[in-house]
Amino acid sequence: MKHTCINCHFLAKEYRDNGGKPLSFTVSEKERKVANQGDEKFVNDTHSLKCHMGVWDEGLYANENSRIDCVSLIKRNNKCFYFPFDQSMMFDAAKELQKREQEFRQLKSSHMYTRIGLWLSSIALIAHAVIGILRLNEGV
């Protein structure tokens, strides 16, 4: 699955009530399928599209790009909180799971550097022992 906004759980549609209070909803699976077919009207005009995590908002691109461009063509490589869409999950749960996944990736990377350091230390210790044995044999 491509890491685009259309496949991201945090793709949201926002509606403002009469008092101006924003109400955010997830973009449904049906709407995502329509968007993947290239249809501009996958969400009605009373809603604006946005990233629920605050990375982007449709208003940022209103004059430059279409709705489809906002969610499928603009590259946000390593500049977003991508998490695969799950229709049965709420935004707060996805935030927590995304955070855990990111921490796990960082921990995994950190462990790799620790293992490399331990291997280098082991090799140096073995080399030191071999050199010590060779020096003892020379002295005898």
Tab-separated table of N, CA and C in Angstrom:
chain	number	residue	atom	x	y	z
A	1	MET	N	0.845	-1.180	0.000
A	1	MET	CA	0.000	0.000	0.000
A	1	MET	C	0.893	1.248	0.000
A	2	LYS	N	0.592	2.155	-0.910
A	2	LYS	CA	1.372	3.390	-0.995
A	2	LYS	C	1.119	4.275	0.220
A	3	HIS	N	2.156	4.950	0.681
A	3	HIS	CA	2.035	5.864	1.810
A	3	HIS	C	1.565	7.228	1.303
A	4	THR	N	0.302	7.318	0.974
A	4	THR	CA	-0.302	8.581	0.560
A	4	THR	C	-1.424	8.908	1.532
A	5	CYS	N	-1.845	10.137	1.524
A	5	CYS	CA	-2.886	10.573	2.451
A	5	CYS	C	-4.185	9.785	2.270
A	6	ILE	N	-4.477	9.389	1.051
A	6	ILE	CA	-5.725	8.668	0.800
A	6	ILE	C	-5.740	7.321	1.523
A	7	ASN	N	-4.558	6.765	1.809
A	7	ASN	CA	-4.452	5.491	2.522
A	7	ASN	C	-4.164	5.672	4.006
A	8	CYS	N	-4.084	6.915	4.451
A	8	CYS	CA	-3.718	7.213	5.835
A	8	CYS	C	-4.954	7.327	6.720
A	9	HIS	N	-4.842	6.811	7.914
A	9	HIS	CA	-5.955	6.869	8.862
A	9	HIS	C	-6.301	8.305	9.266
A	10	PHE	N	-5.322	9.193	9.228
A	10	PHE	CA	-5.524	10.552	9.707
A	10	PHE	C	-6.129	11.494	8.674
A	11	LEU	N	-6.465	11.000	7.491
A	11	LEU	CA	-7.182	11.820	6.515
A	11	LEU	C	-8.567	12.102	7.083
A	12	ALA	N	-8.910	13.372	7.213
A	12	ALA	CA	-10.171	13.747	7.838
A	12	ALA	C	-10.903	14.785	6.993
A	13	LYS	N	-12.198	14.845	7.208
A	13	LYS	CA	-13.000	15.905	6.612
A	13	LYS	C	-13.538	16.732	7.763
A	14	GLU	N	-13.576	18.042	7.555
A	14	GLU	CA	-13.972	18.950	8.623
A	14	GLU	C	-15.199	19.738	8.193
A	15	TYR	N	-16.095	19.906	9.129
A	15	TYR	CA	-17.299	20.682	8.904
A	15	TYR	C	-17.382	21.720	10.023
A	16	ARG	N	-17.769	22.928	9.699
A	16	ARG	CA	-17.926	23.961	10.730
A	16	ARG	C	-19.414	24.226	10.937
A	17	ASP	N	-19.837	24.140	12.191
A	17	ASP	CA	-21.251	24.385	12.487
A	17	ASP	C	-21.554	25.884	12.452
A	18	ASN	N	-22.767	26.274	12.754
A	18	ASN	CA	-23.176	27.680	12.682
A	18	ASN	C	-22.357	28.583	13.601
A	19	GLY	N	-21.852	28.040	14.681
A	19	GLY	CA	-21.026	28.819	15.602
A	19	GLY	C	-19.566	28.872	15.185
A	20	GLY	N	-19.221	28.206	14.108
A	20	GLY	CA	-17.844	28.196	13.630
A	20	GLY	C	-16.987	27.118	14.260
A	21	LYS	N	-17.594	26.268	15.090
A	21	LYS	CA	-16.849	25.199	15.756
A	21	LYS	C	-16.546	24.083	14.747
A	22	PRO	N	-15.258	23.705	14.615
A	22	PRO	CA	-14.911	22.642	13.666
A	22	PRO	C	-15.270	21.257	14.206
A	23	LEU	N	-15.845	20.442	13.345
A	23	LEU	CA	-16.160	19.060	13.668
A	23	LEU	C	-15.423	18.183	12.669
A	24	SER	N	-14.581	17.285	13.168
A	24	SER	CA	-13.784	16.429	12.289
A	24	SER	C	-14.350	15.025	12.234
A	25	PHE	N	-14.340	14.472	11.029
A	25	PHE	CA	-14.809	13.111	10.794
A	25	PHE	C	-13.780	12.394	9.938
A	26	THR	N	-13.737	11.084	10.073
A	26	THR	CA	-12.848	10.317	9.215
A	26	THR	C	-13.449	10.225	7.817
A	27	VAL	N	-12.610	10.116	6.824
A	27	VAL	CA	-13.072	9.897	5.458
A	27	VAL	C	-13.340	8.409	5.337
A	28	SER	N	-14.564	8.054	4.970
A	28	SER	CA	-14.978	6.653	4.966
A	28	SER	C	-14.252	5.844	3.901
A	29	GLU	N	-14.352	4.539	4.045
A	29	GLU	CA	-13.725	3.642	3.081
A	29	GLU	C	-14.330	3.836	1.688
A	30	LYS	N	-15.631	4.046	1.637
A	30	LYS	CA	-16.320	4.269	0.362
A	30	LYS	C	-15.801	5.549	-0.308
A	31	GLU	N	-15.659	6.618	0.466
A	31	GLU	CA	-15.151	7.886	-0.071
A	31	GLU	C	-13.706	7.737	-0.567
A	32	ARG	N	-12.910	6.944	0.137
A	32	ARG	CA	-11.524	6.710	-0.265
A	32	ARG	C	-11.458	5.958	-1.600
A	33	LYS	N	-12.360	4.996	-1.768
A	33	LYS	CA	-12.389	4.250	-3.032
A	33	LYS	C	-12.746	5.164	-4.187
A	34	VAL	N	-13.705	6.060	-3.966
A	34	VAL	CA	-14.090	7.027	-5.005
A	34	VAL	C	-12.912	7.933	-5.332
A	35	ALA	N	-12.185	8.371	-4.307
A	35	ALA	CA	-11.014	9.238	-4.518
A	35	ALA	C	-9.930	8.503	-5.297
A	36	ASN	N	-9.732	7.221	-5.000
A	36	ASN	CA	-8.728	6.436	-5.718
A	36	ASN	C	-9.053	6.296	-7.197
A	37	GLN	N	-10.319	6.451	-7.552
A	37	GLN	CA	-10.734	6.403	-8.954
A	37	GLN	C	-10.556	7.755	-9.630
A	38	GLY	N	-10.133	8.767	-8.869
A	38	GLY	CA	-9.842	10.081	-9.433
A	38	GLY	C	-11.016	11.043	-9.430
A	39	ASP	N	-12.094	10.707	-8.745
A	39	ASP	CA	-13.273	11.577	-8.705
A	39	ASP	C	-13.048	12.713	-7.710
A	40	GLU	N	-13.157	13.958	-8.190
A	40	GLU	CA	-12.961	15.153	-7.363
A	40	GLU	C	-14.012	15.292	-6.263
A	41	LYS	N	-15.191	14.772	-6.484
A	41	LYS	CA	-16.312	14.967	-5.555
A	41	LYS	C	-16.470	13.791	-4.588
A	42	PHE	N	-15.357	13.248	-4.115
A	42	PHE	CA	-15.473	12.131	-3.173
A	42	PHE	C	-15.951	12.585	-1.801
A	43	VAL	N	-15.805	13.860	-1.493
A	43	VAL	CA	-16.349	14.470	-0.276
A	43	VAL	C	-17.099	15.716	-0.730
A	44	ASN	N	-18.296	15.935	-0.143
A	44	ASN	CA	-19.092	17.080	-0.621
A	44	ASN	C	-18.446	18.415	-0.255
A	45	ASP	N	-18.938	19.464	-0.885
A	45	ASP	CA	-18.324	20.789	-0.763
A	45	ASP	C	-18.526	21.458	0.596
A	46	THR	N	-19.379	20.923	1.439
A	46	THR	CA	-19.563	21.511	2.765
A	46	THR	C	-18.436	21.105	3.724
A	47	HIS	N	-17.646	20.143	3.317
A	47	HIS	CA	-16.517	19.671	4.123
A	47	HIS	C	-15.207	20.122	3.491
A	48	SER	N	-14.221	20.364	4.315
A	48	SER	CA	-12.868	20.594	3.805
A	48	SER	C	-12.012	19.425	4.283
A	49	LEU	N	-10.995	19.101	3.507
A	49	LEU	CA	-10.103	17.995	3.848
A	49	LEU	C	-8.923	18.500	4.655
A	50	LYS	N	-8.417	17.627	5.502
A	50	LYS	CA	-7.263	17.995	6.318
A	50	LYS	C	-6.611	16.746	6.880
A	51	CYS	N	-5.410	16.923	7.388
A	51	CYS	CA	-4.738	15.877	8.149
A	51	CYS	C	-5.159	16.072	9.606
A	52	HIS	N	-5.674	15.038	10.223
A	52	HIS	CA	-6.122	15.152	11.611
A	52	HIS	C	-4.955	15.472	12.556
A	53	MET	N	-3.738	15.149	12.127
A	53	MET	CA	-2.558	15.424	12.955
A	53	MET	C	-2.008	16.822	12.711
A	54	GLY	N	-2.636	17.589	11.824
A	54	GLY	CA	-2.248	18.977	11.624
A	54	GLY	C	-1.116	19.213	10.634
A	55	VAL	N	-0.762	18.219	9.840
A	55	VAL	CA	0.332	18.382	8.879
A	55	VAL	C	-0.087	19.297	7.736
A	56	TRP	N	-1.316	19.180	7.262
A	56	TRP	CA	-1.786	19.996	6.143
A	56	TRP	C	-3.290	20.201	6.257
A	57	ASP	N	-3.762	21.144	5.507
A	57	ASP	CA	-5.181	21.469	5.438
A	57	ASP	C	-5.473	21.831	3.990
A	58	GLU	N	-6.642	21.500	3.521
A	58	GLU	CA	-6.995	21.771	2.126
A	58	GLU	C	-6.861	23.255	1.792
A	59	GLY	N	-7.088	24.131	2.739
A	59	GLY	CA	-6.968	25.565	2.506
A	59	GLY	C	-5.578	25.993	2.085
A	60	LEU	N	-4.555	25.241	2.495
A	60	LEU	CA	-3.180	25.561	2.110
A	60	LEU	C	-2.964	25.427	0.609
A	61	TYR	N	-3.740	24.534	-0.012
A	61	TYR	CA	-3.541	24.231	-1.427
A	61	TYR	C	-4.709	24.675	-2.295
A	62	ALA	N	-5.618	25.463	-1.757
A	62	ALA	CA	-6.858	25.795	-2.454
A	62	ALA	C	-6.638	26.373	-3.848
A	63	ASN	N	-5.649	27.215	-4.025
A	63	ASN	CA	-5.437	27.848	-5.325
A	63	ASN	C	-4.516	27.045	-6.236
A	64	GLU	N	-3.739	26.153	-5.661
A	64	GLU	CA	-2.711	25.456	-6.431
A	64	GLU	C	-3.155	24.090	-6.937
A	65	ASN	N	-3.812	23.315	-6.098
A	65	ASN	CA	-4.067	21.926	-6.419
A	65	ASN	C	-5.530	21.546	-6.208
A	66	SER	N	-5.916	20.461	-6.812
A	66	SER	CA	-7.260	19.925	-6.625
A	66	SER	C	-7.295	19.066	-5.358
A	67	ARG	N	-8.477	18.637	-4.993
A	67	ARG	CA	-8.616	17.773	-3.817
A	67	ARG	C	-7.852	16.471	-4.004
A	68	ILE	N	-7.909	15.931	-5.187
A	68	ILE	CA	-7.210	14.673	-5.445
A	68	ILE	C	-5.706	14.872	-5.272
A	69	ASP	N	-5.191	15.991	-5.745
A	69	ASP	CA	-3.761	16.278	-5.576
A	69	ASP	C	-3.393	16.350	-4.102
A	70	CYS	N	-4.256	16.968	-3.305
A	70	CYS	CA	-3.977	17.124	-1.867
A	70	CYS	C	-3.788	15.775	-1.188
A	71	VAL	N	-4.585	14.800	-1.589
A	71	VAL	CA	-4.571	13.530	-0.864
A	71	VAL	C	-3.789	12.421	-1.537
A	72	SER	N	-3.399	12.584	-2.794
A	72	SER	CA	-2.720	11.463	-3.438
A	72	SER	C	-1.421	11.811	-4.141
A	73	LEU	N	-1.234	13.039	-4.590
A	73	LEU	CA	-0.054	13.346	-5.385
A	73	LEU	C	1.047	14.079	-4.635
A	74	ILE	N	0.687	14.918	-3.681
A	74	ILE	CA	1.695	15.705	-2.972
A	74	ILE	C	2.532	14.790	-2.080
A	75	LYS	N	3.843	14.868	-2.232
A	75	LYS	CA	4.764	14.014	-1.476
A	75	LYS	C	5.035	14.622	-0.104
A	76	ARG	N	4.860	13.807	0.921
A	76	ARG	CA	5.141	14.238	2.289
A	76	ARG	C	6.124	13.265	2.931
A	77	ASN	N	7.144	12.879	2.186
A	77	ASN	CA	8.104	11.891	2.653
A	77	ASN	C	8.702	12.284	4.002
A	78	ASN	N	8.511	11.416	4.984
A	78	ASN	CA	9.064	11.599	6.331
A	78	ASN	C	8.678	12.933	6.968
A	79	LYS	N	7.608	13.531	6.513
A	79	LYS	CA	7.139	14.795	7.088
A	79	LYS	C	5.698	14.663	7.555
A	80	CYS	N	5.297	13.450	7.896
A	80	CYS	CA	3.918	13.269	8.340
A	80	CYS	C	3.840	12.109	9.330
A	81	PHE	N	2.643	11.852	9.808
A	81	PHE	CA	2.387	10.816	10.810
A	81	PHE	C	1.614	9.667	10.183
A	82	TYR	N	2.008	9.221	9.011
A	82	TYR	CA	1.265	8.196	8.282
A	82	TYR	C	0.977	6.990	9.163
A	83	PHE	N	-0.273	6.534	9.120
A	83	PHE	CA	-0.699	5.307	9.780
A	83	PHE	C	-1.762	4.686	8.881
A	84	PRO	N	-1.654	3.400	8.563
A	84	PRO	CA	-2.608	2.779	7.635
A	84	PRO	C	-4.054	2.898	8.115
A	85	PHE	N	-4.958	3.124	7.173
A	85	PHE	CA	-6.376	3.306	7.480
A	85	PHE	C	-6.985	2.022	8.022
A	86	ASP	N	-7.727	2.145	9.102
A	86	ASP	CA	-8.502	1.055	9.682
A	86	ASP	C	-9.876	1.627	10.003
A	87	GLN	N	-10.871	1.167	9.282
A	87	GLN	CA	-12.213	1.726	9.383
A	87	GLN	C	-12.787	1.636	10.800
A	88	SER	N	-12.386	0.628	11.551
A	88	SER	CA	-12.978	0.420	12.873
A	88	SER	C	-12.221	1.127	14.002
A	89	MET	N	-11.223	1.937	13.676
A	89	MET	CA	-10.403	2.575	14.709
A	89	MET	C	-10.688	4.073	14.790
A	90	MET	N	-10.697	4.582	16.010
A	90	MET	CA	-10.900	6.013	16.222
A	90	MET	C	-9.558	6.745	16.145
A	91	PHE	N	-9.616	8.066	15.964
A	91	PHE	CA	-8.401	8.873	15.805
A	91	PHE	C	-7.463	8.741	17.003
A	92	ASP	N	-7.982	8.789	18.222
A	92	ASP	CA	-7.116	8.744	19.410
A	92	ASP	C	-6.342	7.431	19.504
A	93	ALA	N	-7.005	6.326	19.183
A	93	ALA	CA	-6.324	5.026	19.208
A	93	ALA	C	-5.245	4.977	18.136
A	94	ALA	N	-5.542	5.502	16.955
A	94	ALA	CA	-4.554	5.519	15.869
A	94	ALA	C	-3.356	6.379	16.253
A	95	LYS	N	-3.596	7.507	16.930
A	95	LYS	CA	-2.490	8.358	17.381
A	95	LYS	C	-1.558	7.579	18.307
A	96	GLU	N	-2.134	6.862	19.258
A	96	GLU	CA	-1.339	6.113	20.226
A	96	GLU	C	-0.570	4.981	19.542
A	97	LEU	N	-1.219	4.265	18.643
A	97	LEU	CA	-0.551	3.171	17.948
A	97	LEU	C	0.551	3.685	17.019
A	98	GLN	N	0.306	4.811	16.371
A	98	GLN	CA	1.322	5.410	15.501
A	98	GLN	C	2.537	5.825	16.326
A	99	LYS	N	2.277	6.386	17.504
A	99	LYS	CA	3.349	6.816	18.401
A	99	LYS	C	4.173	5.611	18.856
A	100	ARG	N	3.504	4.521	19.206
A	100	ARG	CA	4.207	3.301	19.616
A	100	ARG	C	5.065	2.751	18.490
A	101	GLU	N	4.492	2.727	17.296
A	101	GLU	CA	5.218	2.207	16.137
A	101	GLU	C	6.474	3.023	15.859
A	102	GLN	N	6.361	4.334	15.963
A	102	GLN	CA	7.511	5.213	15.739
A	102	GLN	C	8.579	4.989	16.814
A	103	GLU	N	8.162	4.864	18.070
A	103	GLU	CA	9.113	4.611	19.150
A	103	GLU	C	9.807	3.264	18.965
A	104	PHE	N	9.057	2.258	18.488
A	104	PHE	CA	9.629	0.942	18.251
A	104	PHE	C	10.692	1.008	17.159
A	105	ARG	N	10.417	1.744	16.081
A	105	ARG	CA	11.398	1.892	15.004
A	105	ARG	C	12.669	2.556	15.524
A	106	GLN	N	12.529	3.588	16.362
A	106	GLN	CA	13.693	4.278	16.919
A	106	GLN	C	14.470	3.353	17.856
A	107	LEU	N	13.756	2.579	18.664
A	107	LEU	CA	14.398	1.654	19.594
A	107	LEU	C	15.140	0.559	18.833
A	108	LYS	N	14.528	0.077	17.768
A	108	LYS	CA	15.149	-0.956	16.940
A	108	LYS	C	16.460	-0.436	16.347
A	109	SER	N	16.451	0.798	15.877
A	109	SER	CA	17.659	1.412	15.328
A	109	SER	C	18.722	1.561	16.414
A	110	SER	N	18.315	1.987	17.585
A	110	SER	CA	19.233	2.155	18.702
A	110	SER	C	19.857	0.817	19.103
A	111	HIS	N	19.055	-0.234	19.100
A	111	HIS	CA	19.573	-1.561	19.451
A	111	HIS	C	20.588	-2.039	18.423
A	112	MET	N	20.375	-1.696	17.153
A	112	MET	CA	21.322	-2.084	16.115
A	112	MET	C	22.695	-1.470	16.404
A	113	TYR	N	22.725	-0.192	16.760
A	113	TYR	CA	23.993	0.469	17.065
A	113	TYR	C	24.636	-0.133	18.307
A	114	THR	N	23.845	-0.526	19.266
A	114	THR	CA	24.371	-1.169	20.469
A	114	THR	C	25.011	-2.507	20.113
A	115	ARG	N	24.348	-3.289	19.262
A	115	ARG	CA	24.901	-4.585	18.851
A	115	ARG	C	26.209	-4.398	18.079
A	116	ILE	N	26.257	-3.412	17.202
A	116	ILE	CA	27.491	-3.140	16.459
A	116	ILE	C	28.619	-2.792	17.428
A	117	GLY	N	28.321	-1.968	18.419
A	117	GLY	CA	29.322	-1.597	19.419
A	117	GLY	C	29.808	-2.799	20.212
A	118	LEU	N	28.890	-3.695	20.573
A	118	LEU	CA	29.290	-4.898	21.316
A	118	LEU	C	30.163	-5.809	20.463
A	119	TRP	N	29.833	-5.949	19.188
A	119	TRP	CA	30.660	-6.769	18.297
A	119	TRP	C	32.064	-6.175	18.172
A	120	LEU	N	32.145	-4.867	17.965
A	120	LEU	CA	33.457	-4.228	17.849
A	120	LEU	C	34.265	-4.394	19.132
A	121	SER	N	33.616	-4.256	20.280
A	121	SER	CA	34.302	-4.436	21.572
A	121	SER	C	34.778	-5.875	21.732
A	122	SER	N	33.961	-6.818	21.324
A	122	SER	CA	34.343	-8.240	21.416
A	122	SER	C	35.539	-8.537	20.540
A	123	ILE	N	35.518	-8.023	19.316
A	123	ILE	CA	36.641	-8.242	18.396
A	123	ILE	C	37.914	-7.620	18.964
A	124	ALA	N	37.807	-6.421	19.521
A	124	ALA	CA	38.976	-5.760	20.112
A	124	ALA	C	39.496	-6.555	21.314
A	125	LEU	N	38.611	-7.099	22.129
A	125	LEU	CA	39.012	-7.888	23.294
A	125	LEU	C	39.721	-9.170	22.864
A	126	ILE	N	39.194	-9.833	21.846
A	126	ILE	CA	39.828	-11.050	21.334
A	126	ILE	C	41.198	-10.723	20.743
A	127	ALA	N	41.273	-9.630	19.975
A	127	ALA	CA	42.551	-9.226	19.389
A	127	ALA	C	43.569	-8.921	20.483
A	128	HIS	N	43.127	-8.244	21.534
A	128	HIS	CA	44.017	-7.924	22.654
A	128	HIS	C	44.514	-9.209	23.323
A	129	ALA	N	43.623	-10.183	23.484
A	129	ALA	CA	44.013	-11.460	24.107
A	129	ALA	C	45.005	-12.206	23.229
A	130	VAL	N	44.773	-12.239	21.919
A	130	VAL	CA	45.686	-12.937	21.001
A	130	VAL	C	47.059	-12.273	21.021
A	131	ILE	N	47.097	-10.952	21.007
A	131	ILE	CA	48.378	-10.231	21.051
A	131	ILE	C	49.095	-10.530	22.362
A	132	GLY	N	48.352	-10.586	23.458
A	132	GLY	CA	48.959	-10.914	24.755
A	132	GLY	C	49.544	-12.316	24.765
A	133	ILE	N	48.851	-13.273	24.173
A	133	ILE	CA	49.350	-14.656	24.115
A	133	ILE	C	50.596	-14.727	23.246
A	134	LEU	N	50.576	-14.015	22.123
A	134	LEU	CA	51.747	-14.013	21.243
A	134	LEU	C	52.961	-13.409	21.946
A	135	ARG	N	52.774	-12.382	22.736
A	135	ARG	CA	53.883	-11.763	23.478
A	135	ARG	C	54.436	-12.698	24.543
A	136	LEU	N	53.531	-13.463	25.186
A	136	LEU	CA	53.984	-14.438	26.192
A	136	LEU	C	54.815	-15.531	25.535
A	137	ASN	N	54.406	-15.974	24.357
A	137	ASN	CA	55.138	-17.030	23.647
A	137	ASN	C	56.514	-16.534	23.191
A	138	GLU	N	56.608	-15.252	22.830
A	138	GLU	CA	57.889	-14.689	22.416
A	138	GLU	C	58.857	-14.640	23.592
A	139	GLY	N	58.334	-14.382	24.770
A	139	GLY	CA	59.184	-14.233	25.954
A	139	GLY	C	59.694	-15.555	26.465
A	140	VAL	N	59.081	-16.658	26.126
A	140	VAL	CA	59.488	-17.974	26.646
A	140	VAL	C	60.653	-18.531	25.933
